[in-house]
Coordinates of C-alpha atoms in Angstrom, one line a residue:
M8 CA -47.2 2.4 -21.4
E9 CA -46.4 2.1 -17.7
T10 CA -47.2 -1.6 -17.8
K11 CA -44.7 -2.1 -20.6
K12 CA -42.0 -0.3 -18.6
I13 CA -42.7 -2.6 -15.6
V14 CA -42.6 -5.7 -17.8
C15 CA -39.3 -4.6 -19.3
Y16 CA -37.9 -3.8 -15.9
L17 CA -38.9 -7.2 -14.5
F18 CA -37.5 -8.9 -17.6
S19 CA -34.2 -7.2 -17.2
I20 CA -34.0 -8.3 -13.6
F21 CA -34.8 -11.8 -14.7
L22 CA -32.0 -11.8 -17.2
V23 CA -29.6 -10.5 -14.6
S24 CA -30.7 -13.2 -12.2
I25 CA -30.2 -15.9 -14.9
G26 CA -26.7 -14.5 -15.6
I27 CA -25.7 -14.5 -12.0
A28 CA -27.0 -18.0 -11.6
Q29 CA -25.0 -19.2 -14.6
S30 CA -21.9 -17.5 -13.3
G31 CA -22.5 -18.9 -9.8
N32 CA -22.5 -22.4 -11.2
S33 CA -18.9 -21.9 -12.4
Y34 CA -17.4 -19.8 -9.6
E35 CA -16.9 -21.8 -6.4
K36 CA -17.8 -20.4 -3.0
E37 CA -14.9 -19.9 -0.6
I38 CA -14.2 -18.1 2.6
L39 CA -11.1 -16.8 4.4
I40 CA -11.2 -16.3 8.1
K41 CA -8.6 -14.3 10.0
G42 CA -9.4 -13.7 13.7
K43 CA -12.9 -12.3 13.9
D44 CA -12.9 -11.2 10.3
T45 CA -14.3 -13.2 7.4
L46 CA -13.8 -12.7 3.6
R47 CA -16.3 -14.4 1.3
Y48 CA -15.2 -14.8 -2.2
R49 CA -15.8 -16.7 -5.4
I50 CA -13.1 -18.4 -7.5
L51 CA -13.1 -19.6 -11.1
W52 CA -10.6 -22.3 -11.7
P53 CA -9.2 -23.1 -15.2
I54 CA -10.8 -26.0 -17.0
D55 CA -8.9 -29.2 -16.2
F56 CA -7.0 -27.3 -13.5
T57 CA -3.9 -29.1 -12.1
E58 CA -1.4 -27.9 -9.5
D59 CA 1.4 -29.2 -11.8
K60 CA 0.8 -26.2 -14.1
E61 CA 1.1 -22.4 -13.6
Y62 CA -1.8 -20.0 -14.2
P63 CA -2.3 -16.2 -14.3
V64 CA -4.5 -14.8 -11.5
V65 CA -7.1 -12.1 -11.9
L66 CA -8.6 -10.3 -8.9
F67 CA -11.8 -8.3 -9.4
L68 CA -13.3 -5.9 -6.9
H69 CA -17.0 -5.1 -7.2
G70 CA -18.9 -1.8 -6.7
A71 CA -20.7 -0.5 -3.6
G72 CA -24.1 -1.8 -4.8
E73 CA -22.9 -5.4 -4.6
R74 CA -21.8 -5.3 -1.0
D75 CA -23.4 -8.0 1.1
N76 CA -22.7 -11.3 2.9
D77 CA -24.4 -13.6 0.5
N78 CA -21.3 -14.4 -1.6
Q79 CA -23.3 -13.9 -4.7
K80 CA -24.0 -10.3 -5.6
Q81 CA -20.3 -9.6 -6.4
L82 CA -20.8 -11.7 -9.6
V83 CA -23.4 -9.2 -11.0
H84 CA -20.9 -7.2 -13.1
G85 CA -17.9 -8.7 -14.8
S86 CA -18.1 -12.4 -13.9
R87 CA -19.4 -13.5 -17.2
L88 CA -16.5 -11.8 -19.0
F89 CA -14.2 -14.6 -17.9
L90 CA -16.6 -17.4 -18.8
D91 CA -16.2 -17.1 -22.5
S92 CA -15.2 -20.6 -23.8
E93 CA -12.8 -19.3 -26.4
F94 CA -11.1 -17.0 -23.8
R95 CA -10.9 -19.8 -21.2
E96 CA -9.3 -22.1 -23.8
K97 CA -6.7 -19.6 -24.9
H98 CA -6.0 -18.1 -21.4
P99 CA -6.6 -20.6 -18.7
S100 CA -6.5 -18.6 -15.5
I101 CA -7.7 -18.3 -11.9
V102 CA -10.3 -15.5 -11.4
I103 CA -11.2 -14.3 -7.9
F104 CA -14.3 -12.2 -6.9
P105 CA -14.2 -11.3 -3.2
Q106 CA -17.2 -9.6 -1.6
C107 CA -17.2 -6.6 0.7
P108 CA -19.7 -6.5 3.5
K109 CA -22.3 -3.7 3.6
D110 CA -20.7 -1.9 6.5
D111 CA -17.2 -1.7 4.9
Y112 CA -15.5 -0.3 1.8
W113 CA -12.6 -1.5 -0.3
S114 CA -10.7 1.8 -0.1
N115 CA -9.8 3.7 3.0
I116 CA -11.7 6.9 2.3
S117 CA -14.1 9.4 3.7
I118 CA -17.2 10.3 1.7
D119 CA -19.0 13.7 1.8
R120 CA -22.6 13.2 0.9
T121 CA -23.9 16.6 2.3
K122 CA -24.6 17.9 -1.2
K123 CA -26.6 16.4 -4.0
G124 CA -24.9 15.1 -7.1
R125 CA -21.4 13.7 -7.3
E126 CA -20.0 12.4 -4.0
K127 CA -16.8 13.9 -2.6
F128 CA -14.0 11.4 -1.8
S129 CA -11.0 11.9 0.4
F130 CA -8.4 9.1 0.3
K131 CA -6.6 8.1 3.4
Y132 CA -3.8 5.8 2.2
G133 CA -1.6 6.8 5.1
E134 CA -3.8 4.8 7.5
I135 CA -4.1 1.0 7.7
P136 CA -6.3 -0.6 5.0
N137 CA -10.0 -1.3 5.8
S138 CA -10.6 -4.7 7.4
T139 CA -12.0 -6.3 4.2
L140 CA -9.3 -5.0 1.9
A141 CA -6.7 -6.2 4.5
L142 CA -8.3 -9.7 4.1
V143 CA -8.0 -9.4 0.3
I144 CA -4.4 -8.5 0.6
D145 CA -3.9 -11.6 2.8
L146 CA -5.7 -13.8 0.3
M147 CA -3.6 -12.5 -2.6
D148 CA -0.3 -12.8 -0.6
Q149 CA -1.3 -16.5 -0.1
M150 CA -2.2 -16.9 -3.8
V151 CA 1.0 -15.6 -5.2
N152 CA 2.9 -18.0 -3.0
K153 CA 1.1 -21.0 -4.6
N154 CA 3.2 -23.2 -6.9
F155 CA 0.5 -23.0 -9.5
T156 CA 0.5 -19.2 -9.7
K157 CA 2.3 -17.3 -12.5
N158 CA 3.7 -14.5 -10.4
D159 CA 4.5 -12.4 -13.5
Q160 CA 0.8 -12.5 -14.6
V161 CA -1.2 -11.4 -11.6
Y162 CA -3.9 -8.8 -12.6
I163 CA -6.4 -6.6 -10.8
G164 CA -9.5 -4.7 -11.9
G165 CA -12.6 -3.2 -10.3
L166 CA -15.5 -0.8 -10.8
S167 CA -16.6 2.3 -8.9
M168 CA -15.8 1.4 -5.2
G169 CA -13.8 -1.5 -6.7
G170 CA -11.9 0.9 -9.0
M171 CA -10.9 2.9 -5.9
G172 CA -9.9 -0.4 -4.2
T173 CA -7.8 -1.2 -7.3
F174 CA -5.8 1.9 -7.0
E175 CA -5.3 1.4 -3.3
M176 CA -4.2 -2.3 -3.8
L177 CA -1.6 -1.1 -6.3
Y178 CA -0.3 1.3 -3.7
R179 CA -0.2 -1.3 -1.0
R180 CA 1.2 -4.1 -3.2
P181 CA 3.1 -2.3 -6.0
N182 CA 5.2 -5.3 -6.9
M183 CA 2.4 -7.8 -7.1
F184 CA 0.5 -6.9 -10.3
A185 CA 1.5 -6.9 -13.9
A186 CA -1.6 -4.9 -15.1
A187 CA -4.7 -3.2 -13.8
F188 CA -8.0 -1.9 -15.2
P189 CA -9.8 0.5 -12.7
I190 CA -13.2 1.6 -14.0
C191 CA -15.0 4.8 -12.9
G192 CA -12.9 4.9 -9.7
G193 CA -10.2 7.2 -8.4
G194 CA -7.4 7.3 -5.9
D195 CA -4.7 9.4 -4.2
P196 CA -2.6 11.0 -7.0
N197 CA 0.3 11.3 -4.5
S198 CA 0.5 7.5 -4.2
V199 CA 1.3 6.5 -7.8
S200 CA 5.1 6.8 -7.8
E201 CA 5.3 3.3 -6.2
Y202 CA 3.8 1.6 -9.3
A203 CA 3.5 4.0 -12.2
N204 CA 6.3 2.5 -14.2
K205 CA 5.8 -1.1 -13.0
V206 CA 2.2 -1.8 -13.7
A207 CA 0.4 -1.5 -17.1
L208 CA -2.8 0.4 -16.7
W209 CA -6.0 0.8 -18.7
I210 CA -8.2 3.3 -16.9
F211 CA -11.9 3.8 -17.8
H212 CA -14.5 6.4 -16.9
G213 CA -17.7 7.9 -18.3
A214 CA -17.5 11.7 -19.0
R215 CA -21.2 12.0 -17.9
D216 CA -20.7 10.1 -14.6
T217 CA -23.0 11.7 -12.0
V218 CA -21.7 9.5 -9.1
V219 CA -17.9 9.5 -9.3
D220 CA -16.5 12.6 -11.0
P221 CA -14.4 11.6 -14.0
T222 CA -11.8 14.1 -12.9
F223 CA -10.8 11.5 -10.3
S224 CA -9.6 9.2 -13.1
V225 CA -8.2 12.2 -15.0
D226 CA -6.1 13.2 -12.0
M227 CA -4.8 9.7 -11.6
V228 CA -3.8 9.5 -15.3
E229 CA -2.0 12.9 -15.0
A230 CA -0.1 11.7 -11.9
I231 CA 0.9 8.4 -13.5
L232 CA 2.2 10.2 -16.5
K233 CA 4.2 12.6 -14.4
A234 CA 5.6 9.6 -12.4
G235 CA 6.9 8.0 -15.6
G236 CA 4.1 5.7 -16.4
F237 CA 2.2 5.2 -19.7
P238 CA -1.4 4.5 -19.0
K239 CA -4.2 3.8 -21.5
F240 CA -7.2 6.0 -20.8
S241 CA -10.7 5.6 -22.2
L242 CA -13.0 8.5 -21.3
Y243 CA -16.4 7.7 -22.9
D244 CA -18.2 10.9 -23.9
F245 CA -21.6 9.2 -23.8
A246 CA -21.3 7.1 -20.6
N247 CA -22.6 7.8 -17.1
H248 CA -21.6 5.8 -14.0
N249 CA -22.1 2.4 -15.6
S250 CA -19.1 2.9 -17.9
W251 CA -18.2 -0.7 -16.9
D252 CA -20.7 -1.9 -19.5
T253 CA -18.7 -0.2 -22.3
A254 CA -15.4 -1.2 -20.8
F255 CA -16.4 -4.9 -20.6
A256 CA -17.5 -4.7 -24.3
E257 CA -14.0 -3.5 -25.3
P258 CA -12.9 -6.4 -27.6
E259 CA -9.2 -6.0 -26.7
L260 CA -9.6 -5.7 -22.9
L261 CA -8.8 -9.2 -21.8
Y262 CA -6.2 -9.8 -24.5
W263 CA -4.5 -6.5 -23.5
L264 CA -4.6 -7.6 -19.9
F265 CA -3.0 -11.0 -20.5
S266 CA -0.4 -9.6 -22.9
N267 CA 1.2 -7.8 -19.9
K268 CA 3.8 -9.5 -17.7
K269 CA 5.6 -8.2 -14.7
K270 CA 9.0 -6.9 -15.7
N271 CA 10.9 -8.3 -12.7
K272 CA 9.8 -11.5 -11.1
E273 CA 10.2 -11.6 -7.3

């Protein structure tokens, strides 16, 4: 029995590795250097990309487990979502997967790990963004100024640490994004007034999440409603922390995302 478990485990790792390799063949490696800081990221260009056309842009922020400097692990979750041939034909777009180093975090927070179970997060939006998120902001500021970017169709999503980074990015660039899909994340409920009625939101969480308490997402939904927003919210009663698997399987996710356009172009 134990041998079967080991074989299944190794096979699952093999499948994940194959998936990453296939994604990696499509997502080009890039770096952004600013001073002493470096941001490694992958970018998926539309098929038959030309600078004479305009394209939507999707930014995706990975979770804490994919932090590294290999410019590869960030493709583990979500990258294949944008490789579907039918989707790419109907919605040609630019997709960006930056990578956070092991010693940094997307969101500016403090984490209390003194007790077992769910971690305690304290968000510090009043301070400057973490160095890696600051580089992502620089990258996106550059991207929205490109002639080939549809500025009314810039989107963001992320899972776990990336879900937290998504909420902070919305706070720091409330006029940049048309829609966002944070998964099993959280943020500062006091920050949402800047974007609550500007950005379409679909928030996901697993009710059985043993890492990030689902009440973090519940609190953000409540705050957004009070601030005049109308978020979609999917709380999966059966899901633990890997609720991103269920979120990515939502047949309407990408079509909902691309149906949203920023109300006021800048």
